[in-house]
Coordinates of C-alpha atoms and ligand atoms in Angstrom, one line a residue:
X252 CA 80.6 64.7 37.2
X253 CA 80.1 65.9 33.5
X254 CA 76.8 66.0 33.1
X255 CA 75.0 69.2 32.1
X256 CA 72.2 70.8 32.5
X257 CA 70.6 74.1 33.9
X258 CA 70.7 74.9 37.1
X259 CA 68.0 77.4 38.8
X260 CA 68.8 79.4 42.0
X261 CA 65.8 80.1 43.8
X262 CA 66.0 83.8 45.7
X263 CA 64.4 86.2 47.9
X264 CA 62.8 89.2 46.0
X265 CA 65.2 91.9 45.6
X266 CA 68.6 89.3 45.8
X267 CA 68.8 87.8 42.3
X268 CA 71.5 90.3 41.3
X269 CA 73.4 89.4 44.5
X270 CA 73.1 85.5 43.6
X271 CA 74.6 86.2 40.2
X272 CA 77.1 88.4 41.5
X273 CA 78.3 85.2 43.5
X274 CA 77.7 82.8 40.7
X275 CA 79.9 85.3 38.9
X276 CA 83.0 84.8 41.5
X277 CA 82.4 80.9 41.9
X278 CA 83.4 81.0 38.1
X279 CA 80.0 81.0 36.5
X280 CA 78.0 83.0 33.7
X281 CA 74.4 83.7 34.6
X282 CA 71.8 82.5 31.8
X283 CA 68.6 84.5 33.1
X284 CA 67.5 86.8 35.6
X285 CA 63.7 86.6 36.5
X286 CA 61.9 87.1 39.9
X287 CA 62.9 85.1 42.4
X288 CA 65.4 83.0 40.2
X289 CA 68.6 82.9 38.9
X290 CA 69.5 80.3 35.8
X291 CA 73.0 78.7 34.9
X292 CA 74.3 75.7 32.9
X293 CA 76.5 73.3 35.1
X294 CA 77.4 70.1 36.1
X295 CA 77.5 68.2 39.2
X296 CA 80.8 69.7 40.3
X297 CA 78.9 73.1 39.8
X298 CA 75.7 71.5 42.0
X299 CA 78.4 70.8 44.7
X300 CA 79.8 74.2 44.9
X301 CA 77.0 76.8 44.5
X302 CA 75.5 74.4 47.4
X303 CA 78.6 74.9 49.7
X304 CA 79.3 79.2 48.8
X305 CA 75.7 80.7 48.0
X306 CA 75.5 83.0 50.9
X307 CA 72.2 84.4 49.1
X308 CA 70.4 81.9 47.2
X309 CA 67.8 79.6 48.9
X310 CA 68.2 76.5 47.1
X311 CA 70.1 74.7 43.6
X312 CA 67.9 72.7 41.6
X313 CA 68.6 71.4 38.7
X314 CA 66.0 71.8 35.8
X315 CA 64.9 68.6 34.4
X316 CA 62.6 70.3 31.6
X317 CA 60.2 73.2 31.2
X318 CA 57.3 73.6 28.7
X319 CA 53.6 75.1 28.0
X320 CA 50.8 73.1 29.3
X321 CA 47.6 74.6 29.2
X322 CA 45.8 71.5 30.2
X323 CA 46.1 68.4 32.3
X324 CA 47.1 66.9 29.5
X325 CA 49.4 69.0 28.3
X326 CA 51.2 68.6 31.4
X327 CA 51.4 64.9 31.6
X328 CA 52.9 64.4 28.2
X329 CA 55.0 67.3 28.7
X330 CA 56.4 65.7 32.4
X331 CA 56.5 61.8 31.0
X332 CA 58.7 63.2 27.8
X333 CA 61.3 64.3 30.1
X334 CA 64.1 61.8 30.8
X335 CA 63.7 61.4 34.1
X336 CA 65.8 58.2 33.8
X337 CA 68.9 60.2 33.3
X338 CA 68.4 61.5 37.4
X339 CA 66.2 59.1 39.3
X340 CA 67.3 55.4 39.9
X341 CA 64.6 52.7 40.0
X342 CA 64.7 52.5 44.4
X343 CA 64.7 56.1 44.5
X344 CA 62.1 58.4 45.8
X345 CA 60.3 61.1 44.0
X346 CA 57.9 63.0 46.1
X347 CA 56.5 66.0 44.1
X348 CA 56.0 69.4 45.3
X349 CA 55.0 73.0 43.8
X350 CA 53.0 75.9 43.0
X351 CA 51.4 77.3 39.9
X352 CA 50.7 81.2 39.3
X353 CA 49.1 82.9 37.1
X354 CA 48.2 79.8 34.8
X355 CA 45.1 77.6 33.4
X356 CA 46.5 75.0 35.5
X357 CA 45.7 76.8 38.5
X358 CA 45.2 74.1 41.3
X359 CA 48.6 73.2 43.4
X360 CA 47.4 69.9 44.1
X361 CA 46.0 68.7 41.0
X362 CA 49.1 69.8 39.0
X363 CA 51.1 67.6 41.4
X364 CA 49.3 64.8 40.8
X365 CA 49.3 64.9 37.5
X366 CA 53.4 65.7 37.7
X367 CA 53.5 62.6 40.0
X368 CA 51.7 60.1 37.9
X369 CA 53.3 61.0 34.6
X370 CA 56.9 60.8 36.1
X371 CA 56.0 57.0 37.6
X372 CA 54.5 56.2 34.4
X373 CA 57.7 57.2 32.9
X374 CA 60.2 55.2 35.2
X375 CA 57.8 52.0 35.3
X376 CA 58.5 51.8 31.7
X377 CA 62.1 52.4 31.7
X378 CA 62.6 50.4 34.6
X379 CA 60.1 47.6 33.5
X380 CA 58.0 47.6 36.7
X381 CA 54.6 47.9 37.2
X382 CA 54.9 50.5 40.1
X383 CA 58.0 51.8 41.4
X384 CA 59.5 51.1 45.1
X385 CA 60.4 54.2 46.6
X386 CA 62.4 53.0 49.0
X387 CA 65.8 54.3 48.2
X388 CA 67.3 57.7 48.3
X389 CA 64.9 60.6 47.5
X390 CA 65.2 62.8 44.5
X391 CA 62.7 65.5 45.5
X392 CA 60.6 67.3 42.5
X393 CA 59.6 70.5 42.3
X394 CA 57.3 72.2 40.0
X395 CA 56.6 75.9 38.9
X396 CA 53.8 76.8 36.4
X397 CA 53.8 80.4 35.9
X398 CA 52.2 81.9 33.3
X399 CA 51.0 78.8 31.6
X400 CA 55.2 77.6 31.7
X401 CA 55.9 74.3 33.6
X402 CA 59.1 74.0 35.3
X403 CA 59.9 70.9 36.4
X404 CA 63.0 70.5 38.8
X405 CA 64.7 68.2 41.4
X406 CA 66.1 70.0 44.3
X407 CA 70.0 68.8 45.4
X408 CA 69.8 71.1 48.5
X409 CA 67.6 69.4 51.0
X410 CA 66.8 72.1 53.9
X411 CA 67.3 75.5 52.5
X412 CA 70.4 77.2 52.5
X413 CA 69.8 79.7 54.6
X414 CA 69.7 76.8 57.4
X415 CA 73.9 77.0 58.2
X416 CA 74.1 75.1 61.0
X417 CA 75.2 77.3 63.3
X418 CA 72.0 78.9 64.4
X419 CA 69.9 75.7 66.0
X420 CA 68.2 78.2 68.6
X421 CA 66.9 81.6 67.7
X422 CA 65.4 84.7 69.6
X423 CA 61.7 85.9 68.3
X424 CA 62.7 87.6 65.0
X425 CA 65.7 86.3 63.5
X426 CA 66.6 88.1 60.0
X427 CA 67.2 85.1 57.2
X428 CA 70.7 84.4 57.3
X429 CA 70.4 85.0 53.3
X430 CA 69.6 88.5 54.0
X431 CA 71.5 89.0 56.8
X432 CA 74.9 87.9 54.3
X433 CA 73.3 90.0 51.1
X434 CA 72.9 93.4 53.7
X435 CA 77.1 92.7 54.4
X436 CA 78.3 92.2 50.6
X437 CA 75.7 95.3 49.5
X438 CA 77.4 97.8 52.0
X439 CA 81.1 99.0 51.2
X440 CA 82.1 97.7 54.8
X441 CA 85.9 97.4 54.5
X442 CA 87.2 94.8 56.9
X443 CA 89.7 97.0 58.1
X444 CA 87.1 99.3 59.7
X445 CA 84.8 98.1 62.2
X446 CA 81.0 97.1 62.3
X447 CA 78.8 97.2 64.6
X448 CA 75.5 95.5 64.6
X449 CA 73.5 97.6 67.7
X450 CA 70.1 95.1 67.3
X451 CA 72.1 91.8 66.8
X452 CA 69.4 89.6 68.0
X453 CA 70.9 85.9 68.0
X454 CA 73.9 87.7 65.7
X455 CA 73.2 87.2 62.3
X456 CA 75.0 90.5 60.6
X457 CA 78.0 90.2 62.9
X458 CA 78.1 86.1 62.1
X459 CA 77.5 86.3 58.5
X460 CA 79.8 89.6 58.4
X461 CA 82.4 87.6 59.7
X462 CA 82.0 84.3 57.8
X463 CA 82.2 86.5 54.7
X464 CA 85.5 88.3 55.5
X465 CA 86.5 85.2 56.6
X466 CA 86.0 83.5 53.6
X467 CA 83.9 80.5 55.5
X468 CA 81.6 78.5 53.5
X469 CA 78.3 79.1 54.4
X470 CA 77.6 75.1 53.9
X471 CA 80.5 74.1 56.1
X472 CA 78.9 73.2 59.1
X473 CA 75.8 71.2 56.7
X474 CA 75.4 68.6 54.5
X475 CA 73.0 68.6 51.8
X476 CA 70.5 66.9 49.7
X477 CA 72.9 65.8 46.6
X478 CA 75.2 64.5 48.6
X479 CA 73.7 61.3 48.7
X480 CA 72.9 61.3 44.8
X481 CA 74.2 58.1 42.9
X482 CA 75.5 60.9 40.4
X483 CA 77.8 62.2 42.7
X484 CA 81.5 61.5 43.0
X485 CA 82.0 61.2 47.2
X486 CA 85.8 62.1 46.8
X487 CA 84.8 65.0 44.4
X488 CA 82.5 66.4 47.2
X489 CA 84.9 65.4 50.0
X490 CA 87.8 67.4 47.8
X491 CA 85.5 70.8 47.2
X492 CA 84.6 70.8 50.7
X493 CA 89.0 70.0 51.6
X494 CA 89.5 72.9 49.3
X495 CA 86.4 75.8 51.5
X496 CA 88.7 74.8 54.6
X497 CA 92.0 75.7 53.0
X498 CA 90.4 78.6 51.1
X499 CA 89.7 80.1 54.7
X500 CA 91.8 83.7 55.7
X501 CA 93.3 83.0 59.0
X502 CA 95.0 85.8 59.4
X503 CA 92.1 88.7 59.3
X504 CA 92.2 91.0 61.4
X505 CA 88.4 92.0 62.4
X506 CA 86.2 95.0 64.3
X507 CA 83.3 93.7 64.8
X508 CA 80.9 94.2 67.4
X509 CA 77.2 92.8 68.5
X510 CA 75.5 94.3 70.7
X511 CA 71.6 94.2 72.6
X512 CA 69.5 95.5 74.8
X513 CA 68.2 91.7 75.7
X514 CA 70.8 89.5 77.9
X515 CA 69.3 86.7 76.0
X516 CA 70.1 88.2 72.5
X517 CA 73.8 89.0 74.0
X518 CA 74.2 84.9 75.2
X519 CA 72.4 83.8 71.9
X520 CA 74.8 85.6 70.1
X521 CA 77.6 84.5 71.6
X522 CA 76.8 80.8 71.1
X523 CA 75.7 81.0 67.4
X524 CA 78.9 82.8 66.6
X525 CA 80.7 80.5 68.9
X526 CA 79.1 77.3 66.8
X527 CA 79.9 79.5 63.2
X528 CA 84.0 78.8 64.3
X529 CA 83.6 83.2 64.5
X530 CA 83.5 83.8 68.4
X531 CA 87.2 85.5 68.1
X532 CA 86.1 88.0 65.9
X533 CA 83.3 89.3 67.0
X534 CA 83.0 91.8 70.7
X535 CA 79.5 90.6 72.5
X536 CA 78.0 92.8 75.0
X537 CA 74.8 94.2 76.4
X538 CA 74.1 97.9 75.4
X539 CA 71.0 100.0 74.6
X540 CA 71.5 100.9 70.9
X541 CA 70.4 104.9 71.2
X542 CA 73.8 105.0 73.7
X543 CA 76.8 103.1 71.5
X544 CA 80.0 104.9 71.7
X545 CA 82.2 103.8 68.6
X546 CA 85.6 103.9 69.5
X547 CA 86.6 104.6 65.6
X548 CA 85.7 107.8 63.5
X549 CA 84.5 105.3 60.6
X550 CA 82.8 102.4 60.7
X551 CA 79.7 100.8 59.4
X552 CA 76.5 99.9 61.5
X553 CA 74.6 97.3 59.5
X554 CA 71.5 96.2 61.3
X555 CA 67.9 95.1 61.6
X556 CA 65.9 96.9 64.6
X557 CA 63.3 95.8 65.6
X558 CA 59.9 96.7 62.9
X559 CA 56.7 95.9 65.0
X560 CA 55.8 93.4 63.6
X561 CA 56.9 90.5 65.5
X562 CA 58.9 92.5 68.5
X563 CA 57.5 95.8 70.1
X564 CA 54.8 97.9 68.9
X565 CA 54.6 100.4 65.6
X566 CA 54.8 103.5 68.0
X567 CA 57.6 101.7 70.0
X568 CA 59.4 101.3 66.8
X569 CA 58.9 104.2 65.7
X570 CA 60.2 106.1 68.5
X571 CA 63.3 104.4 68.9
X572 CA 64.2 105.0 65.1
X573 CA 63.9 109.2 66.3
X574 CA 66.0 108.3 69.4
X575 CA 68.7 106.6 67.0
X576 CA 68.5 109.1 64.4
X577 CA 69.2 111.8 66.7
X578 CA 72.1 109.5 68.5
X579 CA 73.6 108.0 65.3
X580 CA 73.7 111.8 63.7
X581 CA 76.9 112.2 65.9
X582 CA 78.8 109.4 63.9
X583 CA 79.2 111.7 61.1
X584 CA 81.4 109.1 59.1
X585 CA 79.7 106.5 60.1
X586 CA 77.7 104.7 57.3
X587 CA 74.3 102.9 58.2
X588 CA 72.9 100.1 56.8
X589 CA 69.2 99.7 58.5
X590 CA 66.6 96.6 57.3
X591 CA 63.1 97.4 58.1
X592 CA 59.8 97.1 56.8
X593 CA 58.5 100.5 58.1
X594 CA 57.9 102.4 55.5
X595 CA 57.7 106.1 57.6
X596 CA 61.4 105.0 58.9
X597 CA 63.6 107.6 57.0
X598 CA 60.9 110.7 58.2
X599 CA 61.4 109.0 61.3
X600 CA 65.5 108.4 61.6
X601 CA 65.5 112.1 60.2
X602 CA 67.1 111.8 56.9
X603 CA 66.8 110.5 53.1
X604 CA 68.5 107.6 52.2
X605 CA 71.3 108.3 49.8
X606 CA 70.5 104.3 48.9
X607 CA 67.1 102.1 48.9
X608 CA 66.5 98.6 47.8
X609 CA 64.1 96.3 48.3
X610 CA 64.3 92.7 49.7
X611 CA 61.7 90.7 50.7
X612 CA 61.9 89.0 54.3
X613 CA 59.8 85.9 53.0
X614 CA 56.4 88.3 52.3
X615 CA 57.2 91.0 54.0
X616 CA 58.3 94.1 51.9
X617 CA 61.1 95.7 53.5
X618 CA 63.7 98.1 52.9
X619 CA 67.7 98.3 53.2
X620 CA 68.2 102.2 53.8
X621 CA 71.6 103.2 52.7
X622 CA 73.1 106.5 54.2
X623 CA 76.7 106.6 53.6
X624 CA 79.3 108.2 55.8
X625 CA 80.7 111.7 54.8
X626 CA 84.1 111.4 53.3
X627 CA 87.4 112.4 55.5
X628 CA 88.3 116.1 54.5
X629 CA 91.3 116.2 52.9
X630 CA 94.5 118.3 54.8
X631 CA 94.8 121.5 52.5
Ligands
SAM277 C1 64.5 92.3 64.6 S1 65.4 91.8 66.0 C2 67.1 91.6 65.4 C3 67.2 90.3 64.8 C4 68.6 89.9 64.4 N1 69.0 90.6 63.2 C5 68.8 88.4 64.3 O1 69.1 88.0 63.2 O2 68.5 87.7 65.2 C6 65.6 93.3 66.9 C7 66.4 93.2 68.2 O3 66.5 94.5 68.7 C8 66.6 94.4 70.1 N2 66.3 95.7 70.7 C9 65.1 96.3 70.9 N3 65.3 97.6 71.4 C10 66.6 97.8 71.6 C11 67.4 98.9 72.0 N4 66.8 100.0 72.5 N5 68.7 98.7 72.0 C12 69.3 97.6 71.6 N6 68.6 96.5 71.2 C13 67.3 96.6 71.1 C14 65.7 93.3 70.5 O4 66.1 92.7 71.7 C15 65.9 92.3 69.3 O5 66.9 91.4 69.6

């Protein structure tokens, strides 16, 4: 698998330094940093991994070419000059798919057209066919043009990464399990000290906290888009994903606890984290967050209540962040990690973030407050 190329990480606004953080670990250097992206040169082996350990990306795609294209033109010759030989067979499939911003080019539709007939054109001639079958594996395209700059990639993830596997049913407003894993490795939760998650929902935090302590592969449970790639060397894969199971820690020890005012939530919970392999570590029960009792003078509560947007109203909301500021004051060493999109929330919890960063949930702006728990004084 020694082919190289780039390869782009799409990413939520506000996680592209958390993506290259993790390329970083996996053992690779990050090329650029842009909105919404993260670049990096690789091979297949490297397609194969990020795929299986991402916990924040979206997708992996690797770039077939990029250039300015200012007219239709422009972008045919630029998309037929690629060797699109080197990635897609003659049987395969190539649907196209895209967006352009900010450009000349600016009609979605058109520019796929025009991607789609210049790549045929290209792999008719190669191939020596006068149109091409499709009827093989597909080898899925997609295009960027932003600011005039065409990006032309072919996506080996399939359905998005946040998709795990473990969460086939979910309750109204599931956070993104990309977030959900990015809000974990942001706070300074040390596993040896519990977390609690008060608004679990269907138990993202508490599932991702515990695949990431863990050490699970978040692509585990999945398969992916590559995998059935002609490129692709099927004991290679089969070795990288023998390698995530023995990479596991089986002997964590783990405080974690999910709890909801809903009984649904609470039974949700308890079978997404039962499907995740995580059901041992992580306490389940039915509680109404302004009344938690923590057990431990430390901890961390890392958690998404609910914003009014899709659950409860904004005055609902907004009265339960008073009633949890006022309750959650008592955990004095406590630190609190709270996603929400309300901007008013820290007047409303009752103090000033000693943290904020942004992360978009899809298009919706929110924020990750960040208080952090007062220090243990020290015995004179
Ligand atoms: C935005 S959702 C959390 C979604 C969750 N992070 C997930 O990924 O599924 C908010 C949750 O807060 C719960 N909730 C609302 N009021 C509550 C309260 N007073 N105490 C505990 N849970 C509450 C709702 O039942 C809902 O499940």
């Amino acid at each position: 698998m020694r082919d190289r190329f780039e390869i782009v990480v799409p990413t939520l606004f506000g996680l592209e330094a958390m993506v290259g953080r993790e390329l970083y670990r996996l053992g690779y250097d990050t090329k650029r940093t842009e909105n919404g992206r993260v670049t990096f040169d690789g091979d297949y082996d490297a397609v194969a991994r990020a795929n299986l350990w991402l916990r924040c990306g979206e997708r992996v795609l690797i770039k077939a070419g990029e250039f300015k294209a200012e007219t239709a033109d422009d972008l045919y010759e630029g998309t037929k000059a690629i060797e699109w030989e080197r990635f897609i067979g003659k049987g395969n499939a190539f649907p196209v798919k895209g967006h352009t911003t900010r450009s000349i080019l600016a009609s979605d539709r058109n520019s796929q057209i025009m991607i789609k007939k210049a790549v045929a054109d290209r792999l008719c001639r190669k191939y020596g066919c006068e149109r091409m079958p499709e009827t093989d594996t597909e080898y899925q395209i997609q295009f960027t043009i932003i600011d005039n700059t065409v990006t032309l990639m072919i996506d080996t993830t399939g359905a998005a990464l946040h998709k795990r596997g473990y969460r086939a049913k979910s309750n109204l407003a599931p956070v993104r399990e990309t977030i959900a894993a990015a809000m974990v490795m942001i706070s300074y939760w040390k596993f040896e000290e519990p977390l609690w998650d008060p608004f679990c929902g269907s138990g993202t935090i508490p599932i991702e906290a515990a695949m990431f302590k863990r050490n699970i592969a978040p692509g585990l449970l999945r398969s992916f888009a590559f995998e059935s790639f002609s490129q692709i060397d099927k004991d290679t894969v089969r070795d990288i994903r023998d390698e995530a199971r023995e990479l596991m820690h089986t002997d964590v020890t783990l405080d974690i606890t999910a709890s909801d005012i809903d009984p649904a939530a609470v039974e949700l919970t308890k079978m997404n984290a039962r499907t995740a392999g995580v059901r041992e570590f992580i306490k389940v029960s039915r509680c109404d967050a302004r009344k938690i009792m923590p057990d431990k003078p430390c901890g961390s509560i890392i958690t998404n209540p609910p914003y009014g947007e899709r659950l409860g109203t904004v005055e609902e909301c907004r009265r339960l962040y008073r009633d949890i500021g006022k309750s959650f004051a008592d955990l004095d060493r406590w630190s609190f990690y709270i996603l929400t999109s309300q901007e008013e929330f820290e007047r409303d919890f009752g103090r000033r973030a000693d943290r904020l960063r942004k992360i978009y949930n899809g298009m919706l702006k929110c924020n990750l407050y960040q208080f952090y728990g007062n220090k243990p004084k020290r015995k004179k």
